PDB file of N, CA and C in Angstrom:
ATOM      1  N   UNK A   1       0.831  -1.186   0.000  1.00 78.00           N
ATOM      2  CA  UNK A   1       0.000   0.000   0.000  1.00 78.00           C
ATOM      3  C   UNK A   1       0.882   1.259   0.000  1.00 78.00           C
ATOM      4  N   UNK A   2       1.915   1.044   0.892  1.00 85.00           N
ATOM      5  CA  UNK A   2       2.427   1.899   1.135  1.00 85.00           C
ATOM      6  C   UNK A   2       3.872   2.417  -0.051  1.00 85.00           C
ATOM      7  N   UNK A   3       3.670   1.720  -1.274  1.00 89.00           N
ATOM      8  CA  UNK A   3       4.387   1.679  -2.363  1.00 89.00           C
ATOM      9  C   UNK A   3       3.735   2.477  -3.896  1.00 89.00           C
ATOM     10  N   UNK A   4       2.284   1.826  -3.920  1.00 92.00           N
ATOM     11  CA  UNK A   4       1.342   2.222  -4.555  1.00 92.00           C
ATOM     12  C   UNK A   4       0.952   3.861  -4.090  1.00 92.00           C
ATOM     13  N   UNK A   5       1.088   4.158  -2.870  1.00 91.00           N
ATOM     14  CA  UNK A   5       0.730   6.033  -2.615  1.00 91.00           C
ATOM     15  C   UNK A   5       1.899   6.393  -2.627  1.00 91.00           C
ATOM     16  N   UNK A   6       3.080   5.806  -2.620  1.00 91.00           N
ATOM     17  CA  UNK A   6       4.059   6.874  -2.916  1.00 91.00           C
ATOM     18  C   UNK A   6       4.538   7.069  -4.800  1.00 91.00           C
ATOM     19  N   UNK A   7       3.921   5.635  -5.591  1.00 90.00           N
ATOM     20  CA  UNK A   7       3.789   5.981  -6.879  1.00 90.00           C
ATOM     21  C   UNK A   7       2.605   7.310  -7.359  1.00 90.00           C
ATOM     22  N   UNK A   8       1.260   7.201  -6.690  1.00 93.00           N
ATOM     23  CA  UNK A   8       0.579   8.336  -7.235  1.00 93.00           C
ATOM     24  C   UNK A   8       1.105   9.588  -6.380  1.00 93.00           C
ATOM     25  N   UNK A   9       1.728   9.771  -5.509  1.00 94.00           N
ATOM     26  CA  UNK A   9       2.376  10.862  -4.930  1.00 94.00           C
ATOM     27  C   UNK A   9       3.648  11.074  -6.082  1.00 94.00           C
ATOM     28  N   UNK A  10       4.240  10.327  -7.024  1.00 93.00           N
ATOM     29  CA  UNK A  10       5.055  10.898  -7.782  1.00 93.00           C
ATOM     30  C   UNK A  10       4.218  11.732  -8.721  1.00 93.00           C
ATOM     31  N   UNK A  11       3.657  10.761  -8.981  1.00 93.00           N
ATOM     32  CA  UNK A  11       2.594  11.495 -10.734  1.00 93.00           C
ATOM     33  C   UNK A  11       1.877  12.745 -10.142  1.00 93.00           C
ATOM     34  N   UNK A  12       1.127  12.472  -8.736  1.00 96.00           N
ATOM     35  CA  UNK A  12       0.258  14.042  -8.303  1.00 96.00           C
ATOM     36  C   UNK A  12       1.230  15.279  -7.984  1.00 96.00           C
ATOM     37  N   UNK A  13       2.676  15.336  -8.079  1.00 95.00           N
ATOM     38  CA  UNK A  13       3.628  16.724  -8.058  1.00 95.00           C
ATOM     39  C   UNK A  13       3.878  16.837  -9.397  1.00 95.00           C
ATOM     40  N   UNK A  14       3.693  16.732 -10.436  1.00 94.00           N
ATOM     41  CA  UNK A  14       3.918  16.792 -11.712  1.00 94.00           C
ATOM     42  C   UNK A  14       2.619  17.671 -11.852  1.00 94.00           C
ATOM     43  N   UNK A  15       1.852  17.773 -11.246  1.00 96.00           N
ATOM     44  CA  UNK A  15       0.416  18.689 -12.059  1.00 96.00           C
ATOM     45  C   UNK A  15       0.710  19.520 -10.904  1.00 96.00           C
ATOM     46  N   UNK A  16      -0.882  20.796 -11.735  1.00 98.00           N
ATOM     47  CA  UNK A  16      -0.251  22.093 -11.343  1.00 98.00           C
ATOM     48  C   UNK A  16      -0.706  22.279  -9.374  1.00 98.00           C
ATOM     49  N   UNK A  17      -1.508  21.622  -9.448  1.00 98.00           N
ATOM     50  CA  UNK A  17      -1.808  21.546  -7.431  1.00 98.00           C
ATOM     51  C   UNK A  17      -0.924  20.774  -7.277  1.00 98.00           C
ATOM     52  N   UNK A  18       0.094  19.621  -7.346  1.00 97.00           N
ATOM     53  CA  UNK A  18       0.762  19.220  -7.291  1.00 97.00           C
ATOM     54  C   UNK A  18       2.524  19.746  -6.776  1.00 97.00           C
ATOM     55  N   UNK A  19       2.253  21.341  -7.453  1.00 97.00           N
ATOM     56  CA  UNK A  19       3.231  21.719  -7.943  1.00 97.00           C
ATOM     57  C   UNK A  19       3.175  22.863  -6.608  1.00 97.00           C
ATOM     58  N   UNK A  20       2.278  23.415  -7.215  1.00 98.00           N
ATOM     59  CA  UNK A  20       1.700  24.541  -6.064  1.00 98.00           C
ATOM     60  C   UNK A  20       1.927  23.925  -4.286  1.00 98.00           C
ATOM     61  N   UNK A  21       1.564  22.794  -4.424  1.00 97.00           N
ATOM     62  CA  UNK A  21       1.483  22.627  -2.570  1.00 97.00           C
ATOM     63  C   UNK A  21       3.326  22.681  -2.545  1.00 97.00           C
ATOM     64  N   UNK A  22       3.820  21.690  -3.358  1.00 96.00           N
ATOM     65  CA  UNK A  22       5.470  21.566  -3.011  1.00 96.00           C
ATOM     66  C   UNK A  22       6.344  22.861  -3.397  1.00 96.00           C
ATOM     67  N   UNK A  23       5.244  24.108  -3.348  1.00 96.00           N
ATOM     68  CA  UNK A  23       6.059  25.272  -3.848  1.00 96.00           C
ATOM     69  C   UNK A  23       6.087  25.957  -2.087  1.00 96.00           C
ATOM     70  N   UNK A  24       4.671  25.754  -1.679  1.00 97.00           N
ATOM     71  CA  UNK A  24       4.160  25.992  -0.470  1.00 97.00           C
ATOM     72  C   UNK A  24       5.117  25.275   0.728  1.00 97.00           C
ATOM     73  N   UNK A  25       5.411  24.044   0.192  1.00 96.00           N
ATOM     74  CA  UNK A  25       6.095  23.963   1.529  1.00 96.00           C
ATOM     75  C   UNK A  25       7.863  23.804   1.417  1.00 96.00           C
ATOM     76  N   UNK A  26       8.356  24.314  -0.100  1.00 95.00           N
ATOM     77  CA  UNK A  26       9.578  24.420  -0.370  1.00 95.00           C
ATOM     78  C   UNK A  26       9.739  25.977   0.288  1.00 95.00           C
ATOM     79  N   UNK A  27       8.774  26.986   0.423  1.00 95.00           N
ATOM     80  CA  UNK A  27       8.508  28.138   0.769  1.00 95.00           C
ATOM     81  C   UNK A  27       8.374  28.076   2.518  1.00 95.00           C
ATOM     82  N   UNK A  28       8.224  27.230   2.988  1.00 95.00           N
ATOM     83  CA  UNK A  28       7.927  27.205   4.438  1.00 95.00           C
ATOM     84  C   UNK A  28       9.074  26.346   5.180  1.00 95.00           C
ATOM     85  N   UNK A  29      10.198  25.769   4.333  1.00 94.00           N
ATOM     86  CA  UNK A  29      11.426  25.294   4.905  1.00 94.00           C
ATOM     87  C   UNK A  29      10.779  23.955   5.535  1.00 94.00           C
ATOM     88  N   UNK A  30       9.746  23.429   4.916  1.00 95.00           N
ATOM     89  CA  UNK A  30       9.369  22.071   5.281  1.00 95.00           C
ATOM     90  C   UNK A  30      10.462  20.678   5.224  1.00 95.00           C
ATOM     91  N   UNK A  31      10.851  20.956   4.164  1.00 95.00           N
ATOM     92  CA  UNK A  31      11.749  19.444   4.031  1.00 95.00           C
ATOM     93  C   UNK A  31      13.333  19.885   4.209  1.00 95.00           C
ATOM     94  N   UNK A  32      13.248  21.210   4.676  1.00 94.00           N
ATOM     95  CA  UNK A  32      14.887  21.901   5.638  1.00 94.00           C
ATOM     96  C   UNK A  32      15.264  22.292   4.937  1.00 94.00           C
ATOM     97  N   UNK A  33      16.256  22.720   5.094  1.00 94.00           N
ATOM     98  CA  UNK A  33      16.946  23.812   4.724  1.00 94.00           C
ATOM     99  C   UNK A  33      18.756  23.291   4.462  1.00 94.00           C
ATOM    100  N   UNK A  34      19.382  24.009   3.447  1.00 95.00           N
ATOM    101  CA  UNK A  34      20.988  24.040   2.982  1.00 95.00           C
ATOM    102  C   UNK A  34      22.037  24.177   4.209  1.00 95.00           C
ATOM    103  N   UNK A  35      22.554  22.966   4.222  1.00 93.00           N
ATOM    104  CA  UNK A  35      23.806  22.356   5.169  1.00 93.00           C
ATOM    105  C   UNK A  35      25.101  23.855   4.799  1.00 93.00           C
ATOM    106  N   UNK A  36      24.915  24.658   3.891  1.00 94.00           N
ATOM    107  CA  UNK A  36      25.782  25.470   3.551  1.00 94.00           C
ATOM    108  C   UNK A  36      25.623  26.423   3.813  1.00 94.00           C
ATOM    109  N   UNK A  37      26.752  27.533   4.588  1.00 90.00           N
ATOM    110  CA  UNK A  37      25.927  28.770   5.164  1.00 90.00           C
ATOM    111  C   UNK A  37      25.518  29.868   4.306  1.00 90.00           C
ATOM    112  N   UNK A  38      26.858  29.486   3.061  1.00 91.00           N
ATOM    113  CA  UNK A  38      26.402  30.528   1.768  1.00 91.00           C
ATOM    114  C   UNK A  38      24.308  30.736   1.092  1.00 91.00           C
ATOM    115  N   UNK A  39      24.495  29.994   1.270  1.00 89.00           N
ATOM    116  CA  UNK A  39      22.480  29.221   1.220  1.00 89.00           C
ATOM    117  C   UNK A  39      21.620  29.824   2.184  1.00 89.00           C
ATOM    118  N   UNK A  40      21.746  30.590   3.310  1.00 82.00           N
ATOM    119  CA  UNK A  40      21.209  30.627   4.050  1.00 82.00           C
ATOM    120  C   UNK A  40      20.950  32.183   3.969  1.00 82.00           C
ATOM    121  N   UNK A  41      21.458  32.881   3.335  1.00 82.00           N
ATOM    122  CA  UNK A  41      21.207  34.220   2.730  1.00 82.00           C
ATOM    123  C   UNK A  41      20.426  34.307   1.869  1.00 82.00           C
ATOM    124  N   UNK A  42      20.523  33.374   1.016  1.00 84.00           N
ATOM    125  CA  UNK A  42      19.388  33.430  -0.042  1.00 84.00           C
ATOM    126  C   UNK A  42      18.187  33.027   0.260  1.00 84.00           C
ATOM    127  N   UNK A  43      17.949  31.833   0.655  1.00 84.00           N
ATOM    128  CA  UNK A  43      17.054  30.993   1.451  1.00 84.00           C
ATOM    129  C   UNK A  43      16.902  29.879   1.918  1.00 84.00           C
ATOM    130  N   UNK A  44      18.045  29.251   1.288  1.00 90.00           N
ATOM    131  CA  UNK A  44      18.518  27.839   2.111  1.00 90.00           C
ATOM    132  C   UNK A  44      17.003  26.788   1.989  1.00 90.00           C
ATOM    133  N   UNK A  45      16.270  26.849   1.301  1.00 95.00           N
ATOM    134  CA  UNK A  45      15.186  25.951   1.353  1.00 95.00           C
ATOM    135  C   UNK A  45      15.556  24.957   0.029  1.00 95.00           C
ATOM    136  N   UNK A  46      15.535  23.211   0.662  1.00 96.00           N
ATOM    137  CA  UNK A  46      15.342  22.344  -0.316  1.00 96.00           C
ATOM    138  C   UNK A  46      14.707  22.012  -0.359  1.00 96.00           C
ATOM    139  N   UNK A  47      14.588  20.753  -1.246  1.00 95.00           N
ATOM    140  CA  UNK A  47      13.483  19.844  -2.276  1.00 95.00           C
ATOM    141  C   UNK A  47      13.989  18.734  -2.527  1.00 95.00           C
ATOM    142  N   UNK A  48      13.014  18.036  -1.485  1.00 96.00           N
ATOM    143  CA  UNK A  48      13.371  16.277  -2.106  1.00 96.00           C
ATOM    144  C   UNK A  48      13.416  16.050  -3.657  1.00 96.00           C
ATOM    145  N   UNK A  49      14.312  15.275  -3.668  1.00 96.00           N
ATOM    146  CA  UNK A  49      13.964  14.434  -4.882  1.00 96.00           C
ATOM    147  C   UNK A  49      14.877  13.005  -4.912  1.00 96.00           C
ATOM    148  N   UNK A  50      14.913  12.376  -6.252  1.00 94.00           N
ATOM    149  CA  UNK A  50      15.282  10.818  -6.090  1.00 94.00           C
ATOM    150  C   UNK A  50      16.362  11.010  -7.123  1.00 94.00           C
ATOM    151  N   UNK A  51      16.829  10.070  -6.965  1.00 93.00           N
ATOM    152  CA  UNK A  51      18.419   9.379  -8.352  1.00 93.00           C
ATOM    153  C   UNK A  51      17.993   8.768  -9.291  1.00 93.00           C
ATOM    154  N   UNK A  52      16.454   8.159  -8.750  1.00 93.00           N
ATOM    155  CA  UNK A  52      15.885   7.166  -9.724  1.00 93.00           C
ATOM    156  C   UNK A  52      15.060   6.951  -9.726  1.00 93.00           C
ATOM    157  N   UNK A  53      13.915   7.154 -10.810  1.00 91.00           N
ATOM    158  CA  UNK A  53      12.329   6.741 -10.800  1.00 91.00           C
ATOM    159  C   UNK A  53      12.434   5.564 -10.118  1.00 91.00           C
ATOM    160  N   UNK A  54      13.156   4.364 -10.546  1.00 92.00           N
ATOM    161  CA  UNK A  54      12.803   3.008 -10.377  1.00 92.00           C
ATOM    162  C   UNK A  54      12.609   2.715  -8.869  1.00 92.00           C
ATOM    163  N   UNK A  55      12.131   2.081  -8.223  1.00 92.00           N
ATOM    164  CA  UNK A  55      11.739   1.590  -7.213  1.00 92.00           C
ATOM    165  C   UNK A  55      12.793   0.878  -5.983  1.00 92.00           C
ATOM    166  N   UNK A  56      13.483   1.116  -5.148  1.00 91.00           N
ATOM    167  CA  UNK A  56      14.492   0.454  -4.519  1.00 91.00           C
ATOM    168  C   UNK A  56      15.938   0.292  -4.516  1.00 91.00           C
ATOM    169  N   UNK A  57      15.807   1.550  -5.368  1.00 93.00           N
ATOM    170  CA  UNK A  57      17.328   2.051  -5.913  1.00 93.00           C
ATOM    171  C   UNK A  57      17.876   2.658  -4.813  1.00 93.00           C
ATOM    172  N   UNK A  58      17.439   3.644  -4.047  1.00 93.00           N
ATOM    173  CA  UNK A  58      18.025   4.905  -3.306  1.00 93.00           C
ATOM    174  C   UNK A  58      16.510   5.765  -2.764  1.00 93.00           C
ATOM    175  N   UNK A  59      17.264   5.694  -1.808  1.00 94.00           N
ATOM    176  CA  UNK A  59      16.247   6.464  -1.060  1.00 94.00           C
ATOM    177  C   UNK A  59      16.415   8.114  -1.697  1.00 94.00           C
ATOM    178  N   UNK A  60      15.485   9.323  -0.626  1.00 96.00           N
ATOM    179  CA  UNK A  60      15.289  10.692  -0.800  1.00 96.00           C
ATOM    180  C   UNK A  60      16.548  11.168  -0.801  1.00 96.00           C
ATOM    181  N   UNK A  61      16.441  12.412  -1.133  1.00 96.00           N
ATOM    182  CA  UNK A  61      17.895  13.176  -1.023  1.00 96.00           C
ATOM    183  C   UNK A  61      17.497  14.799  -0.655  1.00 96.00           C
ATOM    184  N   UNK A  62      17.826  15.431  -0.381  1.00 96.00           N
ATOM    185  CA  UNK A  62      17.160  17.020  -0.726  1.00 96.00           C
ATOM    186  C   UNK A  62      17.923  17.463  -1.866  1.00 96.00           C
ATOM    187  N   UNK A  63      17.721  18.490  -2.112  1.00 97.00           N
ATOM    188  CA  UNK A  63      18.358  19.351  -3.233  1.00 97.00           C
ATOM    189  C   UNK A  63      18.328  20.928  -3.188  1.00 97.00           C
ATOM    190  N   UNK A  64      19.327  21.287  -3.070  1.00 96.00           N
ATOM    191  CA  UNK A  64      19.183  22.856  -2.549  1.00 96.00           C
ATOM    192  C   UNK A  64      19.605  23.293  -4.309  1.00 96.00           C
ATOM    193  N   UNK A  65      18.555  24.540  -4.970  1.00 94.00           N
ATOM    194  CA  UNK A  65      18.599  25.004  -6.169  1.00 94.00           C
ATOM    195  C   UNK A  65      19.535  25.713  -6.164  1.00 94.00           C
ATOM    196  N   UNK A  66      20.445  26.522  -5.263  1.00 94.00           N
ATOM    197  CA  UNK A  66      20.694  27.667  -4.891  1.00 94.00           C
ATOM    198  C   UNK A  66      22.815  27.083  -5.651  1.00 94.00           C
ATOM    199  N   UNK A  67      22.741  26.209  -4.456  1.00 95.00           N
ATOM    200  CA  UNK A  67      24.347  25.909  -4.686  1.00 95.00           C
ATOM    201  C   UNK A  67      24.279  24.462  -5.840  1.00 95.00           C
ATOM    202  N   UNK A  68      22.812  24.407  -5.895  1.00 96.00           N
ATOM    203  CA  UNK A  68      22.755  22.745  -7.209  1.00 96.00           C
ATOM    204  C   UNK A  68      23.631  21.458  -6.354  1.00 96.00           C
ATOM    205  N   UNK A  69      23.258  21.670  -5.389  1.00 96.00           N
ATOM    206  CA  UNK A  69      23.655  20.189  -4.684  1.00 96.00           C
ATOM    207  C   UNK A  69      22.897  18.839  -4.001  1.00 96.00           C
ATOM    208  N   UNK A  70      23.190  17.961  -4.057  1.00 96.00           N
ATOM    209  CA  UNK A  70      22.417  16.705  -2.863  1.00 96.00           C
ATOM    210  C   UNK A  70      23.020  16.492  -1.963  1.00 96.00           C
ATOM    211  N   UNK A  71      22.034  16.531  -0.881  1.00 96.00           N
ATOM    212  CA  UNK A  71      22.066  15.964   0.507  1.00 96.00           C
ATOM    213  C   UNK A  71      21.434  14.966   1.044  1.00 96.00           C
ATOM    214  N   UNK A  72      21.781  14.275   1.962  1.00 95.00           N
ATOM    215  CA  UNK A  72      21.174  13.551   2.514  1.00 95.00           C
ATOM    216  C   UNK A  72      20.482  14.248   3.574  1.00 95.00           C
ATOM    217  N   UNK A  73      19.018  13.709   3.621  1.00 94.00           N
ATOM    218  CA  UNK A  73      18.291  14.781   4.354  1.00 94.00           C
ATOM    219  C   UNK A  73      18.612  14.266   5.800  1.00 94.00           C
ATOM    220  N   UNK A  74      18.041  15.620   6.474  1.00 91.00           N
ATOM    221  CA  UNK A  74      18.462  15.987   8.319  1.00 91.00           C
ATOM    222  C   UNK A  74      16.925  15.190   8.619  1.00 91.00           C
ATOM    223  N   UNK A  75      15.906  14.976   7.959  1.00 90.00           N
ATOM    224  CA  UNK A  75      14.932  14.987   8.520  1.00 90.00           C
ATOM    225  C   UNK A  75      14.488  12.961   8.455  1.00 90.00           C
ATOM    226  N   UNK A  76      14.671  12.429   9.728  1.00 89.00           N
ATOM    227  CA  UNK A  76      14.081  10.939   9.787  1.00 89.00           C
ATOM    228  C   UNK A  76      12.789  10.458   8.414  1.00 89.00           C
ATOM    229  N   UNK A  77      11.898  11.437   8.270  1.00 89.00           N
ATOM    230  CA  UNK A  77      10.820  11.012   7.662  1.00 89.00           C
ATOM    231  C   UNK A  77      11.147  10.775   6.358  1.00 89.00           C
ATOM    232  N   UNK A  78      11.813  11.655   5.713  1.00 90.00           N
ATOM    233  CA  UNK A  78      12.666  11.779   4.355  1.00 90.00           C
ATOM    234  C   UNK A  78      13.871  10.807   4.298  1.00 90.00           C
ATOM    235  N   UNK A  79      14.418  10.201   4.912  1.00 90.00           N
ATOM    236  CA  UNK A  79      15.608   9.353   4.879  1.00 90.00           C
ATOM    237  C   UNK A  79      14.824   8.074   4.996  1.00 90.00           C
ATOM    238  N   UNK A  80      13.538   7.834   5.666  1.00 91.00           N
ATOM    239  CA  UNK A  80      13.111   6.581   5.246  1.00 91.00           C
ATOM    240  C   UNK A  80      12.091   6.255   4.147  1.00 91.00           C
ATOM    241  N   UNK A  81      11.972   7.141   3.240  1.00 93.00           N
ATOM    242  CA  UNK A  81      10.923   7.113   2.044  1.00 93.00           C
ATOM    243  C   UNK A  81      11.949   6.509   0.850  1.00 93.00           C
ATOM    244  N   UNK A  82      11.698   6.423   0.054  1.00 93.00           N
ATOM    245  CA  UNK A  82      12.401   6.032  -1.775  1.00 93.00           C
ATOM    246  C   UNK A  82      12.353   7.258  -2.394  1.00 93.00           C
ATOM    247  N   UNK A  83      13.405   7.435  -2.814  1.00 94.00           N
ATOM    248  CA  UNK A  83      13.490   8.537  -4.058  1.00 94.00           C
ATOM    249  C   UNK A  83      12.850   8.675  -4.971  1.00 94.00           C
ATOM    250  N   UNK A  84      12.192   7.294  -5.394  1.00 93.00           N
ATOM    251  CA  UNK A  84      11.087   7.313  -6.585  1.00 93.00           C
ATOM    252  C   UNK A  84       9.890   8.108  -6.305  1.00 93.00           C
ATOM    253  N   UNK A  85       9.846   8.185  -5.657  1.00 94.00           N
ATOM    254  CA  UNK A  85       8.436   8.582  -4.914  1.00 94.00           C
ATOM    255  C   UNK A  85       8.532  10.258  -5.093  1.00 94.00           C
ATOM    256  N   UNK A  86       9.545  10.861  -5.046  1.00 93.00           N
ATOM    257  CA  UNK A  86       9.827  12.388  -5.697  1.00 93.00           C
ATOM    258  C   UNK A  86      10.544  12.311  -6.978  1.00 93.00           C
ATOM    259  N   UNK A  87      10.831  11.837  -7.825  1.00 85.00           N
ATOM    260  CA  UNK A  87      11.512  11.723  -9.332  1.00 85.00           C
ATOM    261  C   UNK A  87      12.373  11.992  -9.442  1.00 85.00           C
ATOM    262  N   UNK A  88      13.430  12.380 -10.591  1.00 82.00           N
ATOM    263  CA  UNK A  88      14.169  12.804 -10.505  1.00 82.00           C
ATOM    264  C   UNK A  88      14.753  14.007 -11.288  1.00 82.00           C
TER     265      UNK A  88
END
């Protein structure tokens, strides 16, 4: 079950409410913020995403736009999900 909602949780951020909520909470420092202090002037807010659509490859990562890097996220909830589940 819990494989199947994180596949339609990939496809439902691809549309535009989709897009909009993960703008909302890329905007509210939900999934944390840039390990780099240079980042933290600008806004230091990342965005999960994956290495690999495919399924069991690699877990989440964040992604800060700012310095174009991956992290491994600070946050428990995000380190135990699949990367597929945010795309790549």
């Amino acid at each position: 079950a819990q494989m199947l909602y994180g596949l339609i949780h990939a496809r439902f951020i691809l549309t535009s409410r989709g897009m909009a909520a993960m703008l909302d909470k890329y905007r509210g420092q939900v999934f944390g913020t840039c390990p780099l202090i240079q980042c933290e002037e600008w806004n230091g807010s990342v965005l999960p995403i994956g290495v690999s659509d495919r399924l069991r490859v690699s877990g989440a990562k964040v992604y800060c736009p700012h310095c174009r890097e991956m992290y491994f996220p600070k946050s428990s909830r995000l380190q135990c999900l699949d990367g597929a589940y945010f795309g790549t």
